[in-house]
Short mmCIF file of C-alpha atoms in Angstrom, two decimals:
data_model
loop_
_atom_site.label_atom_id
_atom_site.label_comp_id
_atom_site.label_asym_id
_atom_site.label_seq_id
_atom_site.Cartn_x
_atom_site.Cartn_y
_atom_site.Cartn_z
CA MET A 275 -106.95 -72.67 11.29
CA SER A 276 -110.14 -73.75 9.55
CA VAL A 277 -113.76 -73.72 10.66
CA THR A 278 -116.44 -75.84 9.08
CA ALA A 279 -120.14 -75.27 9.76
CA ALA A 280 -123.05 -77.67 9.51
CA GLN A 281 -126.53 -76.18 9.15
CA LEU A 282 -129.19 -77.61 11.45
CA GLN A 283 -132.68 -77.19 10.01
CA ARG A 284 -136.06 -78.71 10.81
CA PRO A 285 -137.67 -80.25 7.68
CA LYS A 286 -140.17 -78.02 5.85
CA SER A 287 -142.86 -80.58 6.55
CA ARG A 288 -142.63 -79.58 10.22
CA GLY A 289 -142.60 -75.85 9.60
CA GLY A 290 -138.95 -75.30 8.76
CA GLN A 291 -138.76 -72.79 11.59
CA LEU A 292 -135.62 -73.98 13.36
CA GLN A 293 -132.36 -72.66 12.00
CA GLY A 294 -129.04 -73.49 13.59
CA VAL A 295 -125.37 -73.98 12.89
CA GLY A 296 -122.79 -76.28 14.45
CA PHE A 297 -119.04 -75.73 14.22
CA ASP A 298 -115.97 -77.93 13.94
CA ILE A 299 -112.67 -76.12 14.43
CA HIS A 300 -109.39 -77.81 13.59
CA GLY A 301 -105.79 -77.06 12.62
CA PHE A 302 -104.05 -73.71 12.88
CA ASP A 303 -100.72 -72.26 11.77
CA GLN A 304 -99.81 -71.10 15.26
CA ALA A 305 -99.30 -74.72 16.36
CA ARG A 306 -95.72 -74.70 15.04
CA LYS A 307 -94.68 -71.95 17.44
CA ALA A 308 -97.13 -72.64 20.24
CA PRO A 309 -96.50 -74.04 23.70
CA ALA A 310 -97.13 -77.77 24.00
CA ASP A 311 -100.44 -77.31 25.81
CA LEU A 312 -102.01 -75.06 23.14
CA LEU A 313 -103.54 -77.93 21.18
CA GLY A 314 -105.16 -79.18 24.33
CA ARG A 315 -106.77 -75.81 24.87
CA LEU A 316 -108.42 -75.71 21.44
CA PRO A 317 -111.77 -77.13 22.67
CA TRP A 318 -111.82 -74.40 25.34
CA PHE A 319 -111.17 -71.73 22.68
CA GLN A 320 -113.95 -73.20 20.59
CA GLU A 321 -116.44 -73.21 23.46
CA ARG A 322 -115.62 -69.61 24.35
CA ALA A 323 -116.06 -68.57 20.71
CA VAL A 324 -119.45 -70.28 20.43
CA GLN A 325 -120.57 -68.72 23.71
CA SER A 326 -119.67 -65.33 22.25
CA LEU A 327 -121.62 -66.21 19.11
CA TYR A 328 -124.60 -67.09 21.33
CA ARG A 329 -124.78 -63.40 22.26
CA ALA A 330 -123.92 -61.96 18.84
CA LEU A 331 -125.98 -64.06 16.41
CA PRO A 332 -129.47 -62.87 17.51
CA VAL A 333 -128.33 -59.29 17.01
CA GLU A 334 -127.02 -60.01 13.51
CA ALA A 335 -130.17 -61.98 12.62
CA ARG A 336 -132.41 -59.16 13.83
CA ARG A 337 -130.45 -56.62 11.77
CA ASP A 338 -130.65 -58.86 8.71
CA ILE A 339 -134.42 -59.26 9.09
CA GLN A 340 -134.92 -55.54 9.60
CA GLY A 341 -132.93 -54.86 6.43
CA GLU A 342 -135.80 -56.48 4.51
CA PHE A 343 -138.86 -56.23 6.76
CA ASN A 344 -140.41 -53.04 8.13
CA ILE A 345 -140.60 -54.33 11.69
CA ARG A 346 -139.54 -53.00 15.07
CA ALA A 347 -136.48 -54.48 16.74
CA GLY A 348 -138.42 -55.26 19.92
CA ARG A 349 -140.99 -57.31 18.03
CA VAL A 350 -138.27 -59.46 16.43
CA ARG A 351 -136.55 -60.00 19.80
CA GLU A 352 -139.84 -61.04 21.42
CA HIS A 353 -140.44 -63.74 18.79
CA MET A 354 -136.88 -65.08 18.49
CA ALA A 355 -134.75 -67.24 20.79
CA ILE A 356 -131.36 -68.96 20.74
CA ARG A 357 -130.05 -72.13 22.36
CA TYR A 358 -126.51 -73.18 23.10
CA LEU A 359 -125.70 -76.71 21.87
CA ARG A 360 -123.00 -78.40 23.89
CA PRO A 361 -120.81 -80.75 21.86
CA ASP A 362 -121.14 -84.48 22.38
CA GLY A 363 -119.97 -87.57 20.55
CA ALA A 364 -122.58 -87.25 17.81
CA ARG A 365 -122.99 -83.50 17.51
CA LEU A 366 -120.80 -80.47 16.93
CA GLY A 367 -120.91 -77.66 19.44
CA GLY A 368 -122.89 -74.69 18.22
CA VAL A 369 -126.04 -72.64 18.56
CA ARG A 370 -129.62 -72.94 17.35
CA LEU A 371 -131.52 -69.78 16.50
CA PHE A 372 -135.25 -70.02 15.96
CA GLY A 373 -138.38 -67.93 15.65
CA GLN A 374 -141.82 -68.56 17.07
CA TRP A 375 -144.09 -70.49 14.74
CA LYS A 376 -147.53 -69.39 15.82
CA ARG A 377 -149.77 -66.87 14.13
CA GLY A 378 -148.10 -64.13 12.18
CA ILE A 379 -147.35 -60.53 13.08
CA GLY A 380 -150.51 -58.39 13.07
CA LEU A 381 -150.60 -55.61 10.49
CA MET A 382 -150.85 -53.00 13.25
CA GLN A 383 -147.35 -54.03 14.37
CA TYR A 384 -145.80 -52.71 11.16
CA PRO A 385 -144.94 -49.00 11.47
CA GLY A 386 -146.93 -46.72 9.18
CA THR A 387 -150.11 -48.80 9.04
CA ARG A 388 -153.02 -46.39 8.57
CA GLN A 389 -156.68 -46.18 7.67
CA THR A 390 -157.83 -44.85 4.30
CA ARG A 391 -161.24 -44.59 2.60
CA LYS A 392 -160.53 -47.73 0.55
CA GLY A 393 -159.12 -49.83 3.36
CA VAL A 394 -155.87 -50.02 5.33
CA THR A 395 -152.45 -49.33 3.86
CA TYR A 396 -149.43 -51.06 5.33
CA SER A 397 -145.78 -51.83 4.64
CA VAL A 398 -144.42 -55.29 5.53
CA TYR A 399 -141.33 -54.96 3.32
CA ARG A 400 -139.21 -51.84 3.43
CA GLY A 401 -140.10 -49.45 0.62
CA VAL A 402 -143.20 -51.42 -0.43
CA ARG A 403 -146.68 -50.18 0.58
CA LYS A 404 -149.86 -52.15 -0.09
CA LEU A 405 -153.60 -51.71 0.40
CA GLU A 406 -155.78 -54.22 2.27
CA GLN A 407 -159.04 -53.49 0.45
CA GLY A 408 -162.10 -53.11 2.70
CA ALA A 409 -160.15 -53.58 5.94
CA PHE A 410 -160.40 -51.19 8.89
CA ILE A 411 -158.70 -50.60 12.23
CA ALA A 412 -160.70 -51.77 15.24
CA ARG A 413 -160.20 -51.90 19.00
CA LEU A 414 -160.60 -55.50 20.18
CA LEU A 415 -160.56 -57.15 23.57
CA ALA A 416 -157.21 -58.76 24.34
CA GLY A 417 -158.53 -62.21 25.24
CA ARG A 418 -157.92 -63.48 28.77
CA GLN A 419 -155.44 -60.69 29.44
CA GLY A 420 -158.18 -58.08 29.40
CA GLY A 421 -157.62 -54.62 28.01
CA VAL A 422 -158.03 -53.52 24.40
CA ASN A 423 -155.68 -53.77 21.42
CA GLN A 424 -155.90 -52.22 17.97
CA HIS A 425 -155.94 -54.59 14.99
CA VAL A 426 -156.50 -54.45 11.25
CA VAL A 427 -159.65 -56.50 10.59
CA HIS A 428 -162.18 -57.61 7.98
CA ARG A 429 -165.86 -58.40 8.54
CA TYR A 430 -166.93 -61.84 7.38
CA GLY A 431 -169.82 -64.32 7.47
CA PRO A 432 -173.42 -63.90 8.69
CA LYS A 433 -174.36 -61.74 11.66
CA VAL A 434 -174.20 -63.46 15.05
CA GLU A 435 -174.94 -62.33 18.58
CA MET A 436 -171.86 -60.84 20.24
CA GLN A 437 -170.83 -62.40 23.57
CA ALA A 438 -168.52 -59.64 24.83
CA GLY A 439 -167.40 -56.08 24.19
CA ARG A 440 -169.34 -52.94 23.37
CA TYR A 441 -171.74 -54.83 21.08
CA LYS A 442 -172.56 -57.62 23.58
CA GLY A 443 -176.10 -58.92 22.94
CA LYS A 444 -176.29 -57.33 19.49
CA LYS A 445 -175.95 -59.06 16.15
CA ARG A 446 -172.83 -58.20 14.21
CA GLN A 447 -170.60 -59.81 11.64
CA ARG A 448 -167.49 -61.52 13.01
CA LEU A 449 -164.13 -59.80 12.65
CA GLN A 450 -161.07 -61.49 11.19
CA VAL A 451 -157.70 -60.05 12.25
CA GLU A 452 -155.14 -59.66 9.46
CA TYR A 453 -151.70 -61.18 10.08
CA ARG A 454 -148.57 -61.50 7.98
CA SER A 455 -145.33 -63.50 8.24
CA THR A 456 -144.11 -64.97 11.53
CA VAL A 457 -140.57 -64.22 12.69
CA ALA A 458 -139.83 -67.90 12.00
CA GLN A 459 -140.79 -67.39 8.35
CA MET A 460 -138.71 -64.21 8.21
CA LEU A 461 -135.73 -66.09 9.64
CA ALA A 462 -136.06 -68.92 7.10
CA LYS A 463 -136.81 -66.69 4.08
CA GLY A 464 -134.65 -66.89 0.98
CA ARG A 465 -130.92 -67.21 1.60
CA ARG A 466 -131.04 -65.76 5.11
CA PRO A 467 -130.14 -69.12 6.78
CA GLU A 468 -127.08 -69.53 4.55
CA ARG A 469 -126.13 -65.89 4.98
CA LEU A 470 -126.30 -66.12 8.78
CA ALA A 471 -124.42 -69.44 8.79
CA ASP A 472 -121.62 -67.85 6.73
CA TRP A 473 -121.53 -64.86 9.05
CA ALA A 474 -121.45 -67.12 12.12
CA THR A 475 -118.62 -69.21 10.65
CA ARG A 476 -116.49 -66.12 10.04
CA TYR A 477 -117.34 -64.81 13.51
CA VAL A 478 -116.28 -68.03 15.26
CA ALA A 479 -113.06 -68.27 13.24
CA SER A 480 -112.21 -64.68 14.11
CA GLU A 481 -112.96 -65.24 17.81
CA VAL A 482 -110.79 -68.37 18.02
CA SER A 483 -107.91 -66.62 16.22
CA ARG A 484 -108.21 -63.66 18.58
CA GLN A 485 -108.09 -65.94 21.63
CA ILE A 486 -105.08 -67.85 20.30
CA ASP A 487 -103.20 -64.64 19.52
CA SER A 488 -103.95 -63.37 23.02
CA TYR A 489 -102.74 -66.66 24.55
CA LEU A 490 -99.46 -66.55 22.61
CA ARG A 491 -98.53 -63.04 23.71
#
């Protein structure tokens, strides 16, 4: 049996955030000793294998991202989604895994972020700590949701009259929240798309072989 995979990727000009893989499964050694209806069941085996991949690929992608980035598993899951692609005449059956392409992950979301006299130290990549000079940790209103969230911020620009919060009516400099990579950028970084496509191809091949072996027992 052989499995070929086709990567599905949105052009970089549109963000490059969508990463997917489609599969074409054909030919297997068991056909010589198989019942006559086994070949007809191959599309069913393929669909079951891809459905299993639908559950397994986000877990593998999250582990791969966390191997490089110092980020909590829950944060990756919140910003990542997967879609099942049903096969049709022009497209292979497969899955599409993608990350949100909005603003990046705030520095406070990276474990170990802390205030120092010179600024805020943080670690986006595992084992690498940096200093955001002049930054500080502030409690900011959480927009329409209400409540207060902590963020790493910088002051910038001229003083303006505050419209909300503890300094309402007073003149203060505006605050700029510091963000880093989005999960979409993490997902598309380096050779991660190729690495996940290779892993997914091996996974699907293994799943189809397992189903065939079970059917032939």
